[in-house]
Tab-separated table of C-alpha atoms and ligand atoms in Angstrom:
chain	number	residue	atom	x	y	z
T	165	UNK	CA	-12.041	14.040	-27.926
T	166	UNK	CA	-9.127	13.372	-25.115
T	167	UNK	CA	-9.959	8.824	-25.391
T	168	UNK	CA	-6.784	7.164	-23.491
T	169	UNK	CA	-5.751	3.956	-24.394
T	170	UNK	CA	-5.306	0.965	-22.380
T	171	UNK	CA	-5.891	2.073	-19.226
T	172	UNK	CA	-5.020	0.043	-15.965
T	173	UNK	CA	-8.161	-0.575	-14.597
T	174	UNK	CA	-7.516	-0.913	-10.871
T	175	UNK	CA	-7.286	2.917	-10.920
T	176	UNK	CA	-11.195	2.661	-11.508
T	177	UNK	CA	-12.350	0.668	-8.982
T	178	UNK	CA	-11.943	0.930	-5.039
T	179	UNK	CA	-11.555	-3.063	-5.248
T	180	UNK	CA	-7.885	-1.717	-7.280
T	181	UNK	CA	-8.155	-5.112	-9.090
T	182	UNK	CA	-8.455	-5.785	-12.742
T	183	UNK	CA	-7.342	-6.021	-16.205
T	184	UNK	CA	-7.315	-3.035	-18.949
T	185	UNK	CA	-9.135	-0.825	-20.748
T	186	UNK	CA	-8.946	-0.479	-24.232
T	187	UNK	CA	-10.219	2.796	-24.211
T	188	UNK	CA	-11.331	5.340	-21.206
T	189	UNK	CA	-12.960	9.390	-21.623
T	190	UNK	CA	-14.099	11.494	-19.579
T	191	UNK	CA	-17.043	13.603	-20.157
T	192	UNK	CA	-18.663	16.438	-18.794
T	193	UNK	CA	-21.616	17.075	-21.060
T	194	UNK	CA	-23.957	15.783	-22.913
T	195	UNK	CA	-22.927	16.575	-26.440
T	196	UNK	CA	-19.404	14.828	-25.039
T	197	UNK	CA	-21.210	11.956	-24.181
T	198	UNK	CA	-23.496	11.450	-27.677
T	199	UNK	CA	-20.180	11.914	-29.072
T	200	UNK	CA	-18.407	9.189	-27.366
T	201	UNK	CA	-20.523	6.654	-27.792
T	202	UNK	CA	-21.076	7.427	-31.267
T	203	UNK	CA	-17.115	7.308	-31.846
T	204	UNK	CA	-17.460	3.684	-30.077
T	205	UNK	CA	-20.275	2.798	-32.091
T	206	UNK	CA	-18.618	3.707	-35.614
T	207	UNK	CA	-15.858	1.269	-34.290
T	208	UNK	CA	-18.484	-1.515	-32.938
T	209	UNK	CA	-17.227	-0.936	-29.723
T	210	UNK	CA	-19.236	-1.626	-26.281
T	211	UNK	CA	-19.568	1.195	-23.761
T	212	UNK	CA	-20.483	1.915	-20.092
T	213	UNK	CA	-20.169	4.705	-17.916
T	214	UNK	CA	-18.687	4.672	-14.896
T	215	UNK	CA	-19.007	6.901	-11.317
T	216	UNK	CA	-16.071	6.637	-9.369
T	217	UNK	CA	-15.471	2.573	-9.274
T	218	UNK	CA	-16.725	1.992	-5.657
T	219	UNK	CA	-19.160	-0.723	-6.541
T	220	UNK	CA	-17.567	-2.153	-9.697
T	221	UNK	CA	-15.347	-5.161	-9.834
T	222	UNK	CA	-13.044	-5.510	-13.484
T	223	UNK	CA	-12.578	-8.499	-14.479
T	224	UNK	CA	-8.333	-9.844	-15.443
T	225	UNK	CA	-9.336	-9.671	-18.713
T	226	UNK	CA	-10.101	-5.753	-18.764
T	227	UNK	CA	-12.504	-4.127	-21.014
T	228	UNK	CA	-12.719	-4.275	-24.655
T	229	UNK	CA	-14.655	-1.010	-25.091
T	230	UNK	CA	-15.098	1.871	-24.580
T	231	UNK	CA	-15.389	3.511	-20.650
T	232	UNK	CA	-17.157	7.026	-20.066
T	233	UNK	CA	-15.955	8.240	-16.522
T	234	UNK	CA	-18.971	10.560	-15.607
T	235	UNK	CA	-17.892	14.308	-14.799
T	236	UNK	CA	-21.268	16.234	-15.853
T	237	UNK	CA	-21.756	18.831	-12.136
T	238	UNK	CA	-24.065	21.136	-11.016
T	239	UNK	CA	-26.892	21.421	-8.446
T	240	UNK	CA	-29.873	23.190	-9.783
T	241	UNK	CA	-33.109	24.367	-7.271
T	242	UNK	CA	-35.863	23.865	-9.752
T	243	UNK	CA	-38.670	24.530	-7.401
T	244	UNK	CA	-39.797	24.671	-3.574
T	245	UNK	CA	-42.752	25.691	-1.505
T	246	UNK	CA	-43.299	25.910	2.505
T	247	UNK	CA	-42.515	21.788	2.660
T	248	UNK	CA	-40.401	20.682	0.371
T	249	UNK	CA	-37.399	21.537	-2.619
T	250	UNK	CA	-37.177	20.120	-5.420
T	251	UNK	CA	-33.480	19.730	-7.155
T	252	UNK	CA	-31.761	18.811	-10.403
T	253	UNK	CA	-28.328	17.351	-9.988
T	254	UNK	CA	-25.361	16.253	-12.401
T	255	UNK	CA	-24.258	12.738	-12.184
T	256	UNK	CA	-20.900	13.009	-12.278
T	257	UNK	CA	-21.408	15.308	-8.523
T	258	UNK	CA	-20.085	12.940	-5.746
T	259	UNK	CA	-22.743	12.094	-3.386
T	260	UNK	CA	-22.046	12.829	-0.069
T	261	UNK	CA	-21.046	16.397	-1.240
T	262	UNK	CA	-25.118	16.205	-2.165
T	263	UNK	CA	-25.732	14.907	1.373
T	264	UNK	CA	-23.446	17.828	3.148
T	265	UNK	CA	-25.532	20.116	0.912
T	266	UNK	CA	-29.139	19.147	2.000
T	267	UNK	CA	-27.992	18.769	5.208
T	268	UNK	CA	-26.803	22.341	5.525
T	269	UNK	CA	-29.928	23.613	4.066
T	270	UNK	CA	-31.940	21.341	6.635
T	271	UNK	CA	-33.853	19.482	4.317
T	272	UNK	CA	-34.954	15.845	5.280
T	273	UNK	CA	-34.572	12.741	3.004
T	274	UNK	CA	-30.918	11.513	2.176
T	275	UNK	CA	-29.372	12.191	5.595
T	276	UNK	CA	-29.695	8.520	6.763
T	277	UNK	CA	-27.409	7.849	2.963
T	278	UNK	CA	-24.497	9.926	3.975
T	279	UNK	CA	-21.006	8.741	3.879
T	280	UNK	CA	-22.037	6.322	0.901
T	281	UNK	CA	-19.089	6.809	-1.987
T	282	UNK	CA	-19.532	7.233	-4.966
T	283	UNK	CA	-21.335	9.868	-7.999
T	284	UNK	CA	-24.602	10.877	-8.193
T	285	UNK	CA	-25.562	8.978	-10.976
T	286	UNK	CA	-24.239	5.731	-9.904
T	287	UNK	CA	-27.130	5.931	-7.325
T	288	UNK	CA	-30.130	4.789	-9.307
T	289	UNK	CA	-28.556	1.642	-10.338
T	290	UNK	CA	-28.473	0.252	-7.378
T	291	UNK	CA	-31.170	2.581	-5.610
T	292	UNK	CA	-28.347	3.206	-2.925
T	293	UNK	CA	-29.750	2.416	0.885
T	294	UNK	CA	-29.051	2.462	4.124
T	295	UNK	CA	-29.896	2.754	7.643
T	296	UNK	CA	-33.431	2.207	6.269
T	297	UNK	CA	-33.697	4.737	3.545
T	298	UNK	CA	-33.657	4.075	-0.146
T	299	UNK	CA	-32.886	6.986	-2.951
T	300	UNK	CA	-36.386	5.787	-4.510
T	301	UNK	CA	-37.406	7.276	-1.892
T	302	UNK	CA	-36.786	10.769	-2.645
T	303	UNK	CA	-35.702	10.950	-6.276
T	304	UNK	CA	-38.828	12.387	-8.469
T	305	UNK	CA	-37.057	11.094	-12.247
T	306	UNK	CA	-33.947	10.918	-14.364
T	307	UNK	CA	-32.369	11.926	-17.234
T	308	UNK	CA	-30.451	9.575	-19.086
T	309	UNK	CA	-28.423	8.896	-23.102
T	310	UNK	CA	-30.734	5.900	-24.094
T	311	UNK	CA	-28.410	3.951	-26.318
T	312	UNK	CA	-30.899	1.735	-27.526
T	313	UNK	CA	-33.148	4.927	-29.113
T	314	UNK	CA	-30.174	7.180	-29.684
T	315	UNK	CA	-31.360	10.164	-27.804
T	316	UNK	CA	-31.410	11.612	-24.451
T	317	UNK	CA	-34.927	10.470	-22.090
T	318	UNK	CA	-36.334	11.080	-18.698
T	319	UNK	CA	-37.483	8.400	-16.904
T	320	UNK	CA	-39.958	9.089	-13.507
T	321	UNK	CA	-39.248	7.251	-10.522
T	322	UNK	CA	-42.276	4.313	-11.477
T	323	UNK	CA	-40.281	3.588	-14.481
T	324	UNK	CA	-36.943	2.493	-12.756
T	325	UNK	CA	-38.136	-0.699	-11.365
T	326	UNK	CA	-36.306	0.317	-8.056
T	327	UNK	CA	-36.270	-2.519	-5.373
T	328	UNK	CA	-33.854	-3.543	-2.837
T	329	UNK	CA	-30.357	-2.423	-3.774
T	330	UNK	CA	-31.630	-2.800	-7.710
T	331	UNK	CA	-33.069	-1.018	-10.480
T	332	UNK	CA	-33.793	-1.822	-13.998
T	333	UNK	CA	-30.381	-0.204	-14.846
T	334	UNK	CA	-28.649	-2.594	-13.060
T	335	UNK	CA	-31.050	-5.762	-14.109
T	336	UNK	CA	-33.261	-5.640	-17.247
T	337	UNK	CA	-31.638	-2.408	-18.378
T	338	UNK	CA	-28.213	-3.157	-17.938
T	339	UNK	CA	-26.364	-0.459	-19.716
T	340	UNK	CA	-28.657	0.655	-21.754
T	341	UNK	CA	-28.928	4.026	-19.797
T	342	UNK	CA	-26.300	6.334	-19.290
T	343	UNK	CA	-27.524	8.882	-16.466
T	344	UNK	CA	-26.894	12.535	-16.768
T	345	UNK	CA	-28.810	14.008	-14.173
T	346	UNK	CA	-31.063	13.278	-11.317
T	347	UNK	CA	-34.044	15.211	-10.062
T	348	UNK	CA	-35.207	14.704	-5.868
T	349	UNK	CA	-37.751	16.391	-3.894
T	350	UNK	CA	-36.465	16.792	-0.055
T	351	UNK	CA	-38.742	17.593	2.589
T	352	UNK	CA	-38.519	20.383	5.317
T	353	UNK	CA	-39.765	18.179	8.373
T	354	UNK	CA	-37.457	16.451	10.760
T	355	UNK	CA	-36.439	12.976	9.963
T	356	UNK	CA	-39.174	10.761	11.848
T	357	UNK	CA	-38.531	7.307	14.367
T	358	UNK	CA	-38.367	4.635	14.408
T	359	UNK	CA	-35.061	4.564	13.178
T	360	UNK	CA	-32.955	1.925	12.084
T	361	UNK	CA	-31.709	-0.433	14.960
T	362	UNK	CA	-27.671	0.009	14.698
T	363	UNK	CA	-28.912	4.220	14.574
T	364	UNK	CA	-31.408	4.540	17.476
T	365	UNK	CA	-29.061	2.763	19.773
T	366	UNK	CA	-26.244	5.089	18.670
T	367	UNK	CA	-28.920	7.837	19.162
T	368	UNK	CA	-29.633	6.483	22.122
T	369	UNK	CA	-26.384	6.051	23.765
T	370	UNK	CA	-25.450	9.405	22.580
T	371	UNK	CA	-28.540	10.962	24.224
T	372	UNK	CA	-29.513	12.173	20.937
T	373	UNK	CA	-32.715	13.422	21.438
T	374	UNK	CA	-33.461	16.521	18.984
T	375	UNK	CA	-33.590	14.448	15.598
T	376	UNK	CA	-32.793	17.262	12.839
T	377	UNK	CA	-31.446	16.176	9.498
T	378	UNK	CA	-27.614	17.524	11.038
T	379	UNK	CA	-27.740	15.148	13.483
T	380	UNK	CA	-28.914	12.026	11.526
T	381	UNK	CA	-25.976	12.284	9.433
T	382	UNK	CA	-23.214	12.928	12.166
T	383	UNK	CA	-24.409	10.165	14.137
T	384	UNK	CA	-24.225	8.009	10.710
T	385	UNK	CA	-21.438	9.355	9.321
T	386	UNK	CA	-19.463	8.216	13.405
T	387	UNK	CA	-21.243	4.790	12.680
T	388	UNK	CA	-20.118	4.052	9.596
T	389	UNK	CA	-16.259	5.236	10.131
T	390	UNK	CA	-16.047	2.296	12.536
T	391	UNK	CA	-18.017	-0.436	10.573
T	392	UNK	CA	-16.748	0.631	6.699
T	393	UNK	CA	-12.892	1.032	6.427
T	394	UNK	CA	-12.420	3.808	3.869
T	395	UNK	CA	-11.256	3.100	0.615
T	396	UNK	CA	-9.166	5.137	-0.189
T	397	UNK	CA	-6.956	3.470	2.538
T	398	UNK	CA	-8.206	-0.163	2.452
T	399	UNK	CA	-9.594	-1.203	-0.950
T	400	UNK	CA	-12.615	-2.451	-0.823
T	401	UNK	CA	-16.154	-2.084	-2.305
T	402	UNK	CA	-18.290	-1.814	0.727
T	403	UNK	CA	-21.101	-4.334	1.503
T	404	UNK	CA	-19.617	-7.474	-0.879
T	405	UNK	CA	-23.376	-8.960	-0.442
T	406	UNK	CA	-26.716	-7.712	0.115
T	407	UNK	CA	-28.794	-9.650	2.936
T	408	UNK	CA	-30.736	-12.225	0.921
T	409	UNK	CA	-34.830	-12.032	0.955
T	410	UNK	CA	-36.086	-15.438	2.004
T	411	UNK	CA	-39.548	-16.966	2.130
T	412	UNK	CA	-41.201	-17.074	5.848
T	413	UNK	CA	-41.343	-20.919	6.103
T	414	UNK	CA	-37.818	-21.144	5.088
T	415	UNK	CA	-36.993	-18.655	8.033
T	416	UNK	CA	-38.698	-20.440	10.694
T	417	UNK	CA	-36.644	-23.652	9.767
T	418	UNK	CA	-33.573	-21.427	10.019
T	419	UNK	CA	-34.477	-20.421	13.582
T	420	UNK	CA	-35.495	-24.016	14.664
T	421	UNK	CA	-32.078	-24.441	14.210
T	422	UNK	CA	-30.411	-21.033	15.009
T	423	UNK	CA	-32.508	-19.651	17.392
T	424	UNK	CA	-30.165	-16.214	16.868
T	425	UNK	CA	-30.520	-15.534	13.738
T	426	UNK	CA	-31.152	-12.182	12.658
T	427	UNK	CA	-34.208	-11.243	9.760
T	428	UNK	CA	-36.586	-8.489	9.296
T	429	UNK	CA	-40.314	-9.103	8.274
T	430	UNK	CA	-41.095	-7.092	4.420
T	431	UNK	CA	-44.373	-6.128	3.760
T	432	UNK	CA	-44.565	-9.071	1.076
T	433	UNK	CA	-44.311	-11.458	3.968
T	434	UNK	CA	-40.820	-12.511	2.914
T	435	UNK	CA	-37.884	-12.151	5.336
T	436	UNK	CA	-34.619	-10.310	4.904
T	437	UNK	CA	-32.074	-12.008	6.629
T	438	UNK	CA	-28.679	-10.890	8.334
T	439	UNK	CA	-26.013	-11.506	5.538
T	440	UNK	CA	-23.206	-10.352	7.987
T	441	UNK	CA	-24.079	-12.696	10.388
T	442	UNK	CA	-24.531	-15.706	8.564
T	443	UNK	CA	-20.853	-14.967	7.369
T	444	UNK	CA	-20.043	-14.662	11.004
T	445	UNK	CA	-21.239	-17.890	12.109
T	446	UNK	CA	-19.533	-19.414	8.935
T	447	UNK	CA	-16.548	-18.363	10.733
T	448	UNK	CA	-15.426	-15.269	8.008
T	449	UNK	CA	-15.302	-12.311	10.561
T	450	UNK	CA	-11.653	-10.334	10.719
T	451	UNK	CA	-9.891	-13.644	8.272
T	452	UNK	CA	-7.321	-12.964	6.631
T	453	UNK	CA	-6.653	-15.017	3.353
T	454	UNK	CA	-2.854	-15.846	2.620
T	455	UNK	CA	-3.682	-17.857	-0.589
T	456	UNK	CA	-5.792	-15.434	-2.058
T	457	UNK	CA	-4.448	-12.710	-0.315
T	458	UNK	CA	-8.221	-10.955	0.034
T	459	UNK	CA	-9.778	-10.520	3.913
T	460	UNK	CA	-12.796	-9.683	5.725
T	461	UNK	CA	-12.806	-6.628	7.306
T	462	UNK	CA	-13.159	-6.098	10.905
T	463	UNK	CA	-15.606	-4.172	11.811
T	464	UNK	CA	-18.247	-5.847	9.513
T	465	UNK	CA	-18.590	-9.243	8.205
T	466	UNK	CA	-19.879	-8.276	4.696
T	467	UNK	CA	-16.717	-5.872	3.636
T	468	UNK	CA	-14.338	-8.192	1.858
T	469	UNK	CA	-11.338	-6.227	1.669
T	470	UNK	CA	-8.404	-6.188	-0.582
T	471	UNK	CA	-5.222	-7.077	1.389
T	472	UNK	CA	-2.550	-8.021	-0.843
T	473	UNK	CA	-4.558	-9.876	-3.880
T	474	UNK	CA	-3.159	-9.611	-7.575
T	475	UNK	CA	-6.030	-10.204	-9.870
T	476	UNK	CA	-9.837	-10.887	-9.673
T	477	UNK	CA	-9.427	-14.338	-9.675
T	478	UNK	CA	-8.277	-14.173	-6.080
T	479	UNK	CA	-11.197	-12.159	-4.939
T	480	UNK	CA	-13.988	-14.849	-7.069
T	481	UNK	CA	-12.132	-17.808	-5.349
T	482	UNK	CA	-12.029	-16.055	-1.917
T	483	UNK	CA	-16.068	-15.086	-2.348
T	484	UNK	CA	-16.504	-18.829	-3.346
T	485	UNK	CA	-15.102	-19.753	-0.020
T	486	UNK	CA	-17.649	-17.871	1.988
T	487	UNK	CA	-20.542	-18.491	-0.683
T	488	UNK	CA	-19.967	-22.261	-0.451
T	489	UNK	CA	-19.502	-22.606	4.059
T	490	UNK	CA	-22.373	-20.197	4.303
T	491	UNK	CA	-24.561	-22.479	1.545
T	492	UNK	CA	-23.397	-25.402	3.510
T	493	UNK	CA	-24.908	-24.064	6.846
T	494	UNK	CA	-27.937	-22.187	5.793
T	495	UNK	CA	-29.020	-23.505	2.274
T	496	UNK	CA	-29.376	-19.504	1.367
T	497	UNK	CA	-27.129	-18.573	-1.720
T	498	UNK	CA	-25.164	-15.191	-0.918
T	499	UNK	CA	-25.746	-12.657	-3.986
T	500	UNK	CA	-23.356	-10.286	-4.707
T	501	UNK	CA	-23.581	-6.578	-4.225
T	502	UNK	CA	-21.026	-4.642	-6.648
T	503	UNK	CA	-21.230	-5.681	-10.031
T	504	UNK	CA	-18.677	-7.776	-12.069
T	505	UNK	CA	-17.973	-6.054	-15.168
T	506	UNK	CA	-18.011	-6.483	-17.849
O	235	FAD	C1	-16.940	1.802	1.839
O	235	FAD	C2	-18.158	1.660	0.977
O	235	FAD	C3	-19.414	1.774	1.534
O	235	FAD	C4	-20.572	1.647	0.755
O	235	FAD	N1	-21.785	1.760	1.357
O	235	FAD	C5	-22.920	1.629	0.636
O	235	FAD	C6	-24.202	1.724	1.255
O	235	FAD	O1	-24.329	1.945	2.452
O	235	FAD	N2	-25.301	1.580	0.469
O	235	FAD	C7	-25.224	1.360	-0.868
O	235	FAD	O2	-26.266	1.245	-1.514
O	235	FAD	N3	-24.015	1.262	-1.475
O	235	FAD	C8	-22.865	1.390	-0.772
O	235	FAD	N4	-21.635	1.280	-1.378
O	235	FAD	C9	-21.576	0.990	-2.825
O	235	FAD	C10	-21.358	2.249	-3.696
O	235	FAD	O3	-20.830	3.300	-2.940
O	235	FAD	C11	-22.641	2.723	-4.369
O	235	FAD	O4	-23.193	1.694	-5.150
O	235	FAD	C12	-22.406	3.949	-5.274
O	235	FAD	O5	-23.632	4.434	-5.750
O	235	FAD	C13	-21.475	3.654	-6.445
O	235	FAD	O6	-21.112	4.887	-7.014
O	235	FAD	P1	-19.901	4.977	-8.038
O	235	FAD	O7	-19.896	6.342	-8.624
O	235	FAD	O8	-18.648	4.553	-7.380
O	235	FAD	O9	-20.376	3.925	-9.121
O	235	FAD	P2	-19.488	2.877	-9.983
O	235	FAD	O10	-18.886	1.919	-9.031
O	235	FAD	O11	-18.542	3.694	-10.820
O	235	FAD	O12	-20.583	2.214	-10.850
O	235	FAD	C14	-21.509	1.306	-10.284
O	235	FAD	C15	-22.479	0.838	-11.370
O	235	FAD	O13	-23.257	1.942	-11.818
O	235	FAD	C16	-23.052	2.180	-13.217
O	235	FAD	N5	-22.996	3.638	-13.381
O	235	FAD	C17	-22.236	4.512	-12.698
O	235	FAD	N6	-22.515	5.773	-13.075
O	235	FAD	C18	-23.479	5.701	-14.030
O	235	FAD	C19	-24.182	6.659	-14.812
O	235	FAD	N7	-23.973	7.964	-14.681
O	235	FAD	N8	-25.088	6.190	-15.716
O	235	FAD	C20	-25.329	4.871	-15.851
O	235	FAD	N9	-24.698	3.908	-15.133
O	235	FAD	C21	-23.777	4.328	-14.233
O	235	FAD	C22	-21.746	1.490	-13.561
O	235	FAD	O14	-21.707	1.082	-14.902
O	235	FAD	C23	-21.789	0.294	-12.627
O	235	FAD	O15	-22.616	-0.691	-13.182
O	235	FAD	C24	-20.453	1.404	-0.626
O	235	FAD	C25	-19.186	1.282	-1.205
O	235	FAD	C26	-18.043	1.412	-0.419
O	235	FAD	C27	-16.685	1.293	-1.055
């Protein structure tokens, strides 16, 4: 087994901020993987597994275990009829290589999720979404290492717990799992309106009119290089928080008083409120933080980007800054997307 040794973990997060890593292995199987985390267990060690770092944040003090960097590819066709396909995919695959694929084969159902970084296998945990679409949507089960029972399970989509940018892998499951492959069913119809606001009016303006899964995801994919810098040139983990879910009462107070604020109705009568814009108003948009060296990004208020910041302490202290002005204003508590770990 090739384990490194204290391994700098900036290189494993697109945040490039952290401590160490005692150990780090890749693996691109499952036999590596029972092996790996029975090595760490024989030395009482904790594990996790890790996609490609874009929604992880490392703590200074690095990470006293052991780190599995997912590599297990392949994309498998297990079955299809005259509406849909049905595929098997390794985690360690990036995702938007997944996307390009589906795309090209015309199939409808992760389109609207293109340009999103990252592996495969990453997506569950946090049920990756956007423009309206959520991978619950489409994916049909997993198959995961359960570390708890020692053995390799699948779990169908009703046993995830997926919700809003969460899962039970990234609540009461935290860990436990370590995903090997994914299974979705795509569909063979056209992706169908309404679309998401920021997308129709790109649609729109575009004089998009034919909506086939090709153009869904080039009219995302030109959306998102303006509003999402790309990390590989700006460090940063993408949407730093998700838009809080508020009760209706509390919303109508908010608009009393902001008459422009922006929310969208759920289906349990809650509201889903702008994020972004409440860090706008609390005056956050395009700053640039000498002390902590850590900015907001201009083309979206919720990308805090990495400027010139040495540790992780900078970025918590710069987050408390916006948590605490945008507390003050609203009374809504900001929640953080990409996770802190350990
Ligand atoms: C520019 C930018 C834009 C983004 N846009 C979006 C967006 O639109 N929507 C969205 O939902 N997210 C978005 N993200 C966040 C991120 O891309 C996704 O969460 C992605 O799924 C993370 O993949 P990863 O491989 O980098 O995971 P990592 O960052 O490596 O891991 C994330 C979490 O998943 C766990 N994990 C990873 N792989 C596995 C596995 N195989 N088994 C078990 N646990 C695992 C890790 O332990 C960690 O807890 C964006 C990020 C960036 C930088």
């Amino acid at each position: 087994m090739d384990i490194k040794e204290n391994v700098d973990l900036s290189d494993y997060s697109t945040m490039r901020l952290g401590g160490k890593a005692r150990y780090l292995a890749e693996a691109d199987s499952e036999t590596k993987i029972k092996d790996l985390v029975s090595w760490a267990r024989q030395r009482s060690l904790l594990v996790v597994m890790i996609g490609e770092g874009s929604n992880i944040v490392w703590r200074d003090e690095g990470y006293e275990g052991l780190i599995i960097v997912n590599k297990i590819d392949g994309f498998k066709v297990i079955s299809k009829d005259d509406k849909s396909l049905a595929l098997k995919v390794g985690a360690g695959e990036i995702w938007d290589k997944l996307v390009e694929w589906s795309v090209k084969k015309n199939l409808t159902g992760i389109e609207f999720l293109s340009r999103i970084p990252g592996c495969v296998g990453a997506a569950p945990v946090q049920n990756i979404g956007a423009y309206g679409a959520e991978l619950s949507n489409v994916l049909v089960e997993l198959e995961a290492y359960d570390t708890n029972l020692g053995k390799f399970v699948t779990l169908a989509n009703k046993d995830c717990a997926f919700a809003y940018r969460t899962s039970r892998f990234k609540t009461t499951d935290k860990g436990r799992f370590l995903i090997t492959l994914i299974t979705l069913r795509l569909t063979k119809a056209k992706p169908k309106p309404p679309f998401y606001e920021s997308l129709q009016a790109y649609l729109d303006e575009h004089k998009i009119r034919d909506y086939t899964p090709k153009n869904i995801r080039q009219a995302v994919i030109e959306i998102r290089k303006i509003k999402l810098p790309d990390p590989s040139v700006v460090a940063n983990n993408g949407s730093f928080f998700t838009n809080p879910i508020i009760i209706s009462e509390q919303f109508e107070e908010l608009k009393q008083k902001y008459p422009d604020i922006k929310g969208w109705p759920r289906e349990d009568g809650r509201v889903k409120i702008s994020a972004g814009w409440m860090i706008e108003q609390a005056g956050f948009k395009d700053v640039h933080d000498q002390e902590t060296g850590m900015g907001i990004w201009w083309g979206s208020a919720l990308v805090m980007i990495n400027e010139h910041a040495k540790t992780t302490a900078d970025l918590l202290a710069f987050k408390q800054k916006i948590v605490s002005k945008v507390y003050e204003m609203f009374g809504v508590m900001l929640e953080q997307e990409p996770e802190l770990l350990p």
